[in-house]
């Protein structure tokens, strides 16, 4: 049972009504109320920065928590190379404290409004919002308490003396150098001011509606002392040198703050709300069922969309690890570049959700580096073409690729980049983009492959002599990713060349390669694809390479002659859901495996959604699993990758499932449909550009008709498995059963009720939000570990959330700070396990022997302590042997 959802539950599903609006060509949705059921709500303060709620305006973002005041870590998309360094900390404190002397607390992330609102009783409200299309955000305070004697706003940086070069910056010293200002305009701090690549930023703030004084506290902290007032707004900015006139971020910070202060909170907030409201009205998804598991998936869908979009409108794309949401100082986990494998996960859903501008921002990273990539390809390969490094810096540099054995011989990234540019064209119909950007990139990548393929004169076949089958199999023949890259790119390059009337001499060369390219490596007996020609090389990473044919290369799926072979390949993939970037659920949807798609979404959340704000503790990434969630959901509801519009191709067989959507298909068709009680009601299409539409008959061979809604003219009638018809630009069409047309359904508007509490995903430790009383169970992923602990998922033994952390290193430490009067430590016991020491509040408690003969024991309470003084306590678990030490979970007594 999914708990905590009753407040936000939709009305009882009705198979007799429909929400399609024949005039607008989309569903009738009361977005404000419908989306309010997906608000993330904390009913008690979080003091854990990693659990902080997220708020952003597309270019600047922050995570918020309560600890000695209202705290946020601020980040900006373009502040540093690959957003490697955070912008700084913001602390708002009052005397008496804002978070003292209250009876009720609620903090709400409103996805529809894009705001974070914190209420203490009825006399204190703190609202975080922003200015759209800017690097400025605001904190609006309503505080009607009497006796407030002081208000301070501090901007600060952590100690940067030991800052590592995680950003791959040319001059790390300029990032270790912090300068400050404090004057009548406000206060701020800056770093990266001498960065030769024009990155760097100023984190600055000012106040509207109250008097203040500004001063420099020390070399990395500035303060605004605000005269107490019942209503005031703090404006702050992470102004970047990259986007500032003359690259002067200090001047830009002062200008931007003065401008927003002059415009005022009310006007700016209205513009901000309108911006987010317009964003959401571009598309719609409902994905729900009776058990409410699917409803949790829907909630994550909208939260994921928000978190990615909140960082998606910078000059550079949102980095898959850094984004604009973190609360870990300058820590960037491990990456100092953009990795295509990871970036594709977070961006590829946004074409279907009708946010092509977000995908355009990702594509721009590669198209803007056209010249640099072409020059480096000439230097490295002596080839006139483009090779794209798998891991690439903001300026197209390949240092992270060529210096890594994992990536230095991957060729296929270029096709992925070129293909995504072509997809941008197919969704937007922008022929200028095709001519000037997408096709030139496609041509150069095709030329690279043309030069690098080998030819066997005895067989007459082109083949790949040696390359990486992505990161997992090194220097192997006929990597399936490269053969897929050619089979994906060359037909499209030929088509675009023909359409544009360019490069006629190249077309027969490309066609000849296509006609004579070696077949994919296969296991004939098992009827599966293989990652490269056998024998299979040593496994170096946990990627399911052979399944790449299904997605993102789009070469097989429902209705293809090799669909069963692709299903077999997916079924025996070596690393099911093996990492935070695993795209298994997307591939399941492409193969029509609806139950597996839903289970895959759940599995990914069980493994990786560890924090109640929707984020992860995983060290390999942050935003990838959220993007995979988006793409898999979209693909389960609508597919058009092969130029056929197919609705509900991969939804669960659960009879209680309800699916409704308005999503964008290739060719510029806004497609809407509804499915309830196992019945698809209709398919609605709004044709943006007047292209011909091809729709798979969702009712098999039942007779359908295509009706133009503007005049109710019947365009065509057919009982075929596919219906093709011409459309007019901006015209709306309905594909409906002749025997049960859309008119047989009553009209409705989709709505909802605001969420008020925590939501839980059944059978997992995944939650969204928090209740007033803490959940007593704390999964092992919530603890803090040193580098000598290892997470194991999908254990299958019966552990809480089916995962544990373990170590075989003496003195390896795990710790957790909690509020309560008691604690239980849960672990497995088994014959291969050793001893651990337990400390509470730095006082030794006991040596615990985890060894037990016989069958493995799970969820065992191996140590506990009750009767503690109510308040904050810290448990520390120290491994004491080279045998296995383990943490499964903690159980807290309030």
PDB file of C-alpha atoms in Angstrom, residues 467-563:
ATOM      1  CA  UNK A 467      36.917  -0.065 -31.095  1.00  0.00           C
ATOM      2  CA  UNK A 468      35.250   0.020 -27.704  1.00  0.00           C
ATOM      3  CA  UNK A 469      31.783  -1.431 -27.349  1.00  0.00           C
ATOM      4  CA  UNK A 470      31.141   1.555 -25.164  1.00  0.00           C
ATOM      5  CA  UNK A 471      32.960   1.371 -21.804  1.00  0.00           C
ATOM      6  CA  UNK A 472      32.345  -2.285 -21.087  1.00  0.00           C
ATOM      7  CA  UNK A 473      34.307  -4.131 -23.779  1.00  0.00           C
ATOM      8  CA  UNK A 474      37.579  -2.623 -24.933  1.00  0.00           C
ATOM      9  CA  UNK A 475      39.265  -2.799 -28.323  1.00  0.00           C
ATOM     10  CA  UNK A 476      36.938  -5.397 -29.782  1.00  0.00           C
ATOM     11  CA  UNK A 477      35.846  -6.188 -33.347  1.00  0.00           C
ATOM     12  CA  UNK A 478      32.450  -5.104 -34.592  1.00  0.00           C
ATOM     13  CA  UNK A 479      31.189  -3.296 -31.520  1.00  0.00           C
ATOM     14  CA  UNK A 480      27.399  -3.413 -31.797  1.00  0.00           C
ATOM     15  CA  UNK A 481      27.269   0.269 -30.812  1.00  0.00           C
ATOM     16  CA  UNK A 482      29.275   1.213 -33.898  1.00  0.00           C
ATOM     17  CA  UNK A 483      27.270  -0.968 -36.261  1.00  0.00           C
ATOM     18  CA  UNK A 484      24.115   0.532 -34.741  1.00  0.00           C
ATOM     19  CA  UNK A 485      25.579   4.013 -35.100  1.00  0.00           C
ATOM     20  CA  UNK A 486      26.086   3.513 -38.826  1.00  0.00           C
ATOM     21  CA  UNK A 487      22.661   1.958 -39.346  1.00  0.00           C
ATOM     22  CA  UNK A 488      21.044   4.818 -37.433  1.00  0.00           C
ATOM     23  CA  UNK A 489      22.932   7.747 -38.927  1.00  0.00           C
ATOM     24  CA  UNK A 490      23.596   6.908 -42.566  1.00  0.00           C
ATOM     25  CA  UNK A 491      19.941   6.560 -43.705  1.00  0.00           C
ATOM     26  CA  UNK A 492      19.101   9.872 -42.046  1.00  0.00           C
ATOM     27  CA  UNK A 493      22.127  11.596 -43.538  1.00  0.00           C
ATOM     28  CA  UNK A 494      21.084  10.340 -46.965  1.00  0.00           C
ATOM     29  CA  UNK A 495      17.511  11.518 -46.400  1.00  0.00           C
ATOM     30  CA  UNK A 496      18.567  14.965 -45.170  1.00  0.00           C
ATOM     31  CA  UNK A 497      21.109  15.350 -47.958  1.00  0.00           C
ATOM     32  CA  UNK A 498      18.377  14.607 -50.484  1.00  0.00           C
ATOM     33  CA  UNK A 499      15.899  16.940 -48.827  1.00  0.00           C
ATOM     34  CA  UNK A 500      18.391  19.817 -48.709  1.00  0.00           C
ATOM     35  CA  UNK A 501      19.916  19.158 -52.118  1.00  0.00           C
ATOM     36  CA  UNK A 502      23.413  18.851 -50.670  1.00  0.00           C
ATOM     37  CA  UNK A 503      26.351  16.463 -51.025  1.00  0.00           C
ATOM     38  CA  UNK A 504      24.876  14.318 -53.780  1.00  0.00           C
ATOM     39  CA  UNK A 505      28.228  12.610 -54.274  1.00  0.00           C
ATOM     40  CA  UNK A 506      28.254  11.306 -50.719  1.00  0.00           C
ATOM     41  CA  UNK A 507      24.893   9.581 -50.847  1.00  0.00           C
ATOM     42  CA  UNK A 508      25.884   6.567 -52.993  1.00  0.00           C
ATOM     43  CA  UNK A 509      28.997   6.077 -50.859  1.00  0.00           C
ATOM     44  CA  UNK A 510      26.928   6.007 -47.678  1.00  0.00           C
ATOM     45  CA  UNK A 511      24.325   3.747 -49.279  1.00  0.00           C
ATOM     46  CA  UNK A 512      27.007   1.318 -50.405  1.00  0.00           C
ATOM     47  CA  UNK A 513      28.263   1.033 -46.833  1.00  0.00           C
ATOM     48  CA  UNK A 514      24.732   0.449 -45.563  1.00  0.00           C
ATOM     49  CA  UNK A 515      24.095  -2.220 -48.180  1.00  0.00           C
ATOM     50  CA  UNK A 516      27.297  -4.069 -47.319  1.00  0.00           C
ATOM     51  CA  UNK A 517      27.715  -3.567 -43.574  1.00  0.00           C
ATOM     52  CA  UNK A 518      28.401  -6.696 -41.539  1.00  0.00           C
ATOM     53  CA  UNK A 519      25.456  -8.064 -39.551  1.00  0.00           C
ATOM     54  CA  UNK A 520      25.158  -7.482 -35.838  1.00  0.00           C
ATOM     55  CA  UNK A 521      27.021 -10.006 -33.688  1.00  0.00           C
ATOM     56  CA  UNK A 522      24.525 -12.602 -32.436  1.00  0.00           C
ATOM     57  CA  UNK A 523      24.180 -15.772 -30.439  1.00  0.00           C
ATOM     58  CA  UNK A 524      22.210 -17.913 -32.875  1.00  0.00           C
ATOM     59  CA  UNK A 525      21.296 -20.590 -30.353  1.00  0.00           C
ATOM     60  CA  UNK A 526      19.933 -18.124 -27.803  1.00  0.00           C
ATOM     61  CA  UNK A 527      18.526 -15.805 -30.478  1.00  0.00           C
ATOM     62  CA  UNK A 528      20.124 -12.752 -28.850  1.00  0.00           C
ATOM     63  CA  UNK A 529      22.379  -9.910 -29.903  1.00  0.00           C
ATOM     64  CA  UNK A 530      25.935  -9.720 -28.602  1.00  0.00           C
ATOM     65  CA  UNK A 531      27.971  -6.627 -27.713  1.00  0.00           C
ATOM     66  CA  UNK A 532      30.678  -7.479 -30.271  1.00  0.00           C
ATOM     67  CA  UNK A 533      32.023 -10.365 -32.332  1.00  0.00           C
ATOM     68  CA  UNK A 534      32.913 -13.285 -30.006  1.00  0.00           C
ATOM     69  CA  UNK A 535      34.759 -14.322 -27.997  1.00  0.00           C
ATOM     70  CA  UNK A 536      33.386 -11.794 -25.506  1.00  0.00           C
ATOM     71  CA  UNK A 537      36.110  -9.607 -24.048  1.00  0.00           C
ATOM     72  CA  UNK A 538      36.728  -8.937 -20.374  1.00  0.00           C
ATOM     73  CA  UNK A 539      33.884  -6.997 -18.793  1.00  0.00           C
ATOM     74  CA  UNK A 540      35.082  -3.540 -17.681  1.00  0.00           C
ATOM     75  CA  UNK A 541      31.822  -1.796 -16.733  1.00  0.00           C
ATOM     76  CA  UNK A 542      28.216  -2.756 -16.046  1.00  0.00           C
ATOM     77  CA  UNK A 543      26.509  -1.535 -19.209  1.00  0.00           C
ATOM     78  CA  UNK A 544      23.963  -3.593 -21.150  1.00  0.00           C
ATOM     79  CA  UNK A 545      25.572  -2.733 -24.460  1.00  0.00           C
ATOM     80  CA  UNK A 546      23.689  -5.132 -26.739  1.00  0.00           C
ATOM     81  CA  UNK A 547      20.375  -3.581 -25.675  1.00  0.00           C
ATOM     82  CA  UNK A 548      21.462  -0.188 -27.033  1.00  0.00           C
ATOM     83  CA  UNK A 549      19.837  -1.174 -30.350  1.00  0.00           C
ATOM     84  CA  UNK A 550      16.480  -0.742 -28.634  1.00  0.00           C
ATOM     85  CA  UNK A 551      17.237   2.679 -27.172  1.00  0.00           C
ATOM     86  CA  UNK A 552      18.804   5.133 -27.884  1.00  0.00           C
ATOM     87  CA  UNK A 553      19.564   3.879 -31.406  1.00  0.00           C
ATOM     88  CA  UNK A 554      15.864   3.217 -32.148  1.00  0.00           C
ATOM     89  CA  UNK A 555      16.559   0.296 -34.466  1.00  0.00           C
ATOM     90  CA  UNK A 556      14.133  -2.247 -33.078  1.00  0.00           C
ATOM     91  CA  UNK A 557      10.986  -2.418 -30.996  1.00  0.00           C
ATOM     92  CA  UNK A 558       7.304  -3.246 -31.205  1.00  0.00           C
ATOM     93  CA  UNK A 559       6.382  -4.694 -34.594  1.00  0.00           C
ATOM     94  CA  UNK A 560       9.945  -5.091 -35.874  1.00  0.00           C
ATOM     95  CA  UNK A 561      10.932  -8.452 -37.375  1.00  0.00           C
ATOM     96  CA  UNK A 562      13.547  -8.904 -34.652  1.00  0.00           C
ATOM     97  CA  UNK A 563      11.331  -7.816 -31.743  1.00  0.00           C
TER      98      UNK A 563
END
